């Protein structure tokens, strides 16, 4: 089926780097948007949905699948280019303590110091709600850049897996999440691609520095 003319077209999308330390990240040359959230929330799946690629970003039923910072380069048909950054999931008890210690500081270090980071999408499972880790992450990212981080970064909260709820429950569920988060919440589904253009609109604004 032909795409509607106003729909985002991704011309190229490719894996660029997998980093287990900040030194493994590509040079900060392109604007970046990052996807954060607990293990299994659907970060990698949402990225595939946005990029229009079924399996570019590895997804898994087993929580804790993405253990490093994976960077993808995307170029849209209209010329916009950016990095998509898949962050390691947090909050998964079965990842060993040593390993958890390994990527905790790396994630924080990335969020603190990456000068090209324009937006962080904080993902929340629509059925689970906003828990303490999400609050902590939102608080951390909301602090003035001079205190915690190198640059101001937009924060967007996305509810994932909305296809798991009947359509009649979408609005009330998203409103409840927005109250919990203290932020607007964008409903998304990697299965049906619901919310895809809404997320792209935020990505474009964040990269352009528009309100
Ligand atoms: N029904 C439904 N399932 C989804 C959706 N998004 C992700 N899933 C499923 O949820 C599971 C986890 O998805 P991932 O995208 O691998 O989750 P992740 O957040 O990247 O997980 P980690 O890499 O472990 O941190 C997979 O089985 C996906 O198929 C969605 O929108 N709808
Ligand atoms: Mg993942």
Coordinates of C-alpha atoms and ligand atoms in Angstrom, one line a residue:
X1 CA 0.0 0.0 0.0
X2 CA 1.3 3.5 -0.9
X3 CA 2.2 5.7 2.1
X4 CA 0.3 8.9 2.7
X5 CA 2.3 11.8 1.4
X6 CA 2.7 13.3 4.9
X7 CA 4.0 10.1 6.4
X8 CA 7.7 10.0 7.4
X9 CA 9.8 8.1 4.9
X10 CA 13.0 6.6 6.2
X11 CA 15.5 6.4 3.2
X12 CA 18.3 4.6 5.0
X13 CA 18.7 3.2 8.5
X14 CA 21.7 1.2 9.6
X15 CA 23.6 0.0 12.6
X16 CA 26.5 2.3 13.4
X17 CA 28.0 1.2 16.8
X18 CA 27.5 -0.9 19.9
X19 CA 29.3 0.6 22.8
X20 CA 30.1 -0.9 26.2
X21 CA 31.9 2.2 27.3
X22 CA 31.6 5.8 26.3
X23 CA 34.8 5.5 24.3
X24 CA 33.0 3.1 21.9
X25 CA 30.4 5.7 20.9
X26 CA 30.6 7.3 17.4
X27 CA 32.0 10.9 17.3
X28 CA 29.2 13.3 18.4
X29 CA 28.6 14.6 14.9
X30 CA 24.8 14.0 14.4
X31 CA 21.8 15.0 16.5
X32 CA 20.7 12.1 18.6
X33 CA 17.5 10.8 20.1
X34 CA 17.6 8.1 22.7
X35 CA 15.1 5.5 24.0
X36 CA 15.1 4.6 27.7
X37 CA 13.0 2.4 29.9
X38 CA 12.9 -0.8 31.8
X39 CA 13.8 -4.1 30.2
X40 CA 11.2 -5.5 27.9
X41 CA 9.2 -2.3 27.8
X42 CA 9.6 -2.2 24.0
X43 CA 12.4 0.2 23.3
X44 CA 14.0 -1.8 20.4
X45 CA 10.6 -2.6 18.9
X46 CA 9.5 1.0 18.9
X47 CA 12.7 2.0 17.2
X48 CA 12.1 -0.6 14.5
X49 CA 8.6 0.7 14.1
X50 CA 9.8 4.3 13.7
X51 CA 12.5 3.3 11.3
X52 CA 10.2 1.1 9.3
X53 CA 12.5 -1.9 9.6
X54 CA 11.3 -5.2 11.0
X55 CA 14.5 -6.5 12.4
X56 CA 17.2 -3.7 12.3
X57 CA 17.2 -3.4 16.1
X58 CA 17.3 -6.7 17.9
X59 CA 14.3 -7.4 20.1
X60 CA 13.6 -10.3 22.4
X61 CA 11.0 -11.9 24.7
X62 CA 13.8 -12.3 27.2
X63 CA 14.2 -9.1 29.3
X64 CA 17.7 -7.7 29.4
X65 CA 18.3 -8.2 25.7
X66 CA 19.9 -4.9 25.0
X67 CA 23.0 -4.7 27.2
X68 CA 25.0 -2.1 25.4
X69 CA 24.4 1.3 23.9
X70 CA 23.5 0.7 20.3
X71 CA 23.6 3.5 17.9
X72 CA 21.8 3.5 14.5
X73 CA 22.0 6.1 11.8
X74 CA 18.9 7.2 10.0
X75 CA 18.3 9.5 7.0
X76 CA 14.9 10.5 6.0
X77 CA 13.7 11.0 2.4
X78 CA 13.5 14.7 3.1
X79 CA 17.2 14.8 4.1
X80 CA 17.0 14.9 7.9
X81 CA 19.7 12.8 9.4
X82 CA 20.0 11.6 13.0
X83 CA 21.3 8.9 15.4
X84 CA 18.8 6.6 17.1
X85 CA 20.2 5.3 20.4
X86 CA 18.9 2.1 22.0
X87 CA 19.8 2.3 25.7
X88 CA 20.2 -0.7 27.9
X89 CA 17.0 -1.6 29.9
X90 CA 17.0 -1.2 33.6
X91 CA 15.1 -2.8 36.4
X92 CA 15.7 -6.4 35.4
X93 CA 16.7 -8.4 38.5
X94 CA 18.1 -11.4 36.7
X95 CA 20.9 -9.4 35.1
X96 CA 23.9 -10.2 37.4
X97 CA 24.9 -7.5 39.9
X98 CA 28.3 -7.1 38.3
X99 CA 26.7 -6.6 34.9
X100 CA 24.1 -4.2 36.3
X101 CA 26.8 -2.2 37.9
X102 CA 28.5 -2.2 34.5
X103 CA 25.8 -0.5 32.5
X104 CA 24.2 1.6 35.3
X105 CA 27.1 4.2 35.3
X106 CA 27.4 3.9 31.5
X107 CA 23.8 4.8 30.9
X108 CA 24.1 7.8 33.4
X109 CA 27.4 8.8 31.8
X110 CA 25.8 8.8 28.4
X111 CA 22.8 10.9 29.5
X112 CA 25.1 13.3 31.4
X113 CA 27.7 14.0 28.8
X114 CA 26.5 13.4 25.3
X115 CA 26.6 16.8 23.7
X116 CA 24.5 15.8 20.6
X117 CA 21.6 14.3 22.7
X118 CA 18.5 16.2 21.7
X119 CA 15.7 14.1 23.1
X120 CA 15.1 11.2 25.4
X121 CA 12.0 9.1 25.0
X122 CA 11.1 7.5 28.4
X123 CA 9.1 4.4 27.6
X124 CA 6.5 3.1 30.0
X125 CA 4.4 -0.1 29.5
X126 CA 0.8 1.2 29.2
X127 CA -0.3 -1.6 31.6
X128 CA 2.4 -1.1 34.2
X129 CA 2.3 2.6 34.9
X130 CA 5.0 5.0 36.0
X131 CA 7.2 3.4 38.6
X132 CA 10.0 4.8 40.8
X133 CA 12.8 4.3 38.2
X134 CA 10.8 6.3 35.6
X135 CA 10.3 9.1 38.1
X136 CA 14.0 9.1 38.9
X137 CA 14.9 9.1 35.2
X138 CA 12.5 12.0 34.5
X139 CA 13.7 13.9 37.5
X140 CA 17.3 13.4 36.5
X141 CA 16.7 14.6 32.9
X142 CA 14.6 17.6 34.1
X143 CA 17.4 19.1 36.2
X144 CA 19.0 22.2 34.7
X145 CA 21.8 21.1 32.3
X146 CA 24.5 23.0 34.2
X147 CA 23.8 20.9 37.3
X148 CA 23.7 17.4 35.8
X149 CA 24.2 17.3 32.1
X150 CA 26.1 18.9 29.3
X151 CA 23.1 20.1 27.2
X152 CA 19.4 20.7 27.6
X153 CA 17.6 17.5 26.5
X154 CA 13.9 17.2 25.7
X155 CA 12.0 14.5 27.6
X156 CA 9.0 12.7 26.0
X157 CA 7.1 10.0 27.8
X158 CA 5.7 7.2 25.5
X159 CA 3.3 4.5 26.6
X160 CA 4.2 1.3 24.8
X161 CA 2.1 -1.7 23.7
X162 CA -1.2 0.2 23.6
X163 CA -2.4 -2.6 21.3
X164 CA -2.7 -4.7 24.4
X165 CA -5.6 -2.6 25.6
X166 CA -9.0 -2.3 24.0
X167 CA -9.4 1.0 22.1
X168 CA -12.0 2.2 24.6
X169 CA -9.3 2.1 27.4
X170 CA -6.6 4.1 25.5
X171 CA -7.7 7.6 26.5
X172 CA -8.3 6.9 30.2
X173 CA -5.0 4.8 30.4
X174 CA -2.9 7.5 28.8
X175 CA -4.6 10.2 31.0
X176 CA -3.8 8.2 34.1
X177 CA -0.1 7.8 33.0
X178 CA 0.1 11.5 32.2
X179 CA -1.0 12.3 35.8
X180 CA 1.6 9.9 37.2
X181 CA 4.4 11.2 35.0
X182 CA 3.5 14.9 35.2
X183 CA 4.1 14.9 31.5
X184 CA 2.1 14.5 28.3
X185 CA 2.1 10.8 27.3
X186 CA 2.2 9.7 23.7
X187 CA 0.5 6.3 23.1
X188 CA 2.4 3.9 20.8
X189 CA 2.3 0.4 19.5
X190 CA 5.1 -1.3 17.6
X191 CA 2.6 -3.9 16.5
X192 CA 0.1 -1.5 14.8
X193 CA 2.5 1.5 14.4
X194 CA 0.1 3.6 16.4
X195 CA 1.6 6.9 17.5
X196 CA 4.5 6.6 15.0
X197 CA 3.9 10.0 13.3
X198 CA 3.4 11.7 16.7
X199 CA 6.8 10.5 17.8
X200 CA 8.4 11.6 14.6
X201 CA 6.9 15.1 15.0
X202 CA 8.6 15.3 18.4
X203 CA 11.9 14.0 17.0
X204 CA 11.8 16.7 14.3
X205 CA 11.0 19.4 16.7
X206 CA 13.7 18.4 19.1
X207 CA 16.3 18.2 16.4
X208 CA 15.2 21.6 15.0
X209 CA 15.1 23.1 18.5
X210 CA 11.5 24.2 17.9
X211 CA 9.0 24.6 20.8
Ligands
LIG1 N1 2.0 -6.4 21.6 C1 3.1 -5.7 21.6 N2 4.3 -6.3 22.0 C2 5.4 -5.5 21.9 C3 5.3 -4.2 21.6 N3 6.6 -3.7 21.7 C4 7.4 -4.7 22.1 N4 6.6 -5.8 22.2 C5 7.1 -7.1 22.7 O1 7.8 -7.0 23.9 C6 9.0 -7.7 24.0 C7 10.2 -6.9 24.4 O2 10.4 -6.0 23.3 P1 11.8 -5.3 23.1 O3 11.6 -4.2 22.0 O4 12.9 -6.3 22.9 O5 12.0 -4.6 24.5 P2 13.3 -3.7 25.1 O6 12.7 -2.6 25.9 O7 14.2 -3.3 23.9 O8 14.0 -4.8 26.0 P3 15.5 -4.8 26.5 O9 16.4 -4.8 25.3 O10 15.6 -6.2 27.2 O11 15.7 -3.7 27.5 C8 9.1 -8.5 22.7 O12 8.6 -9.7 22.8 C9 8.3 -7.6 21.7 O13 7.7 -8.3 20.7 C10 4.1 -3.6 21.2 O14 3.9 -2.4 20.9 N5 3.0 -4.4 21.2
LIG2 MG1 16.1 -3.8 23.6

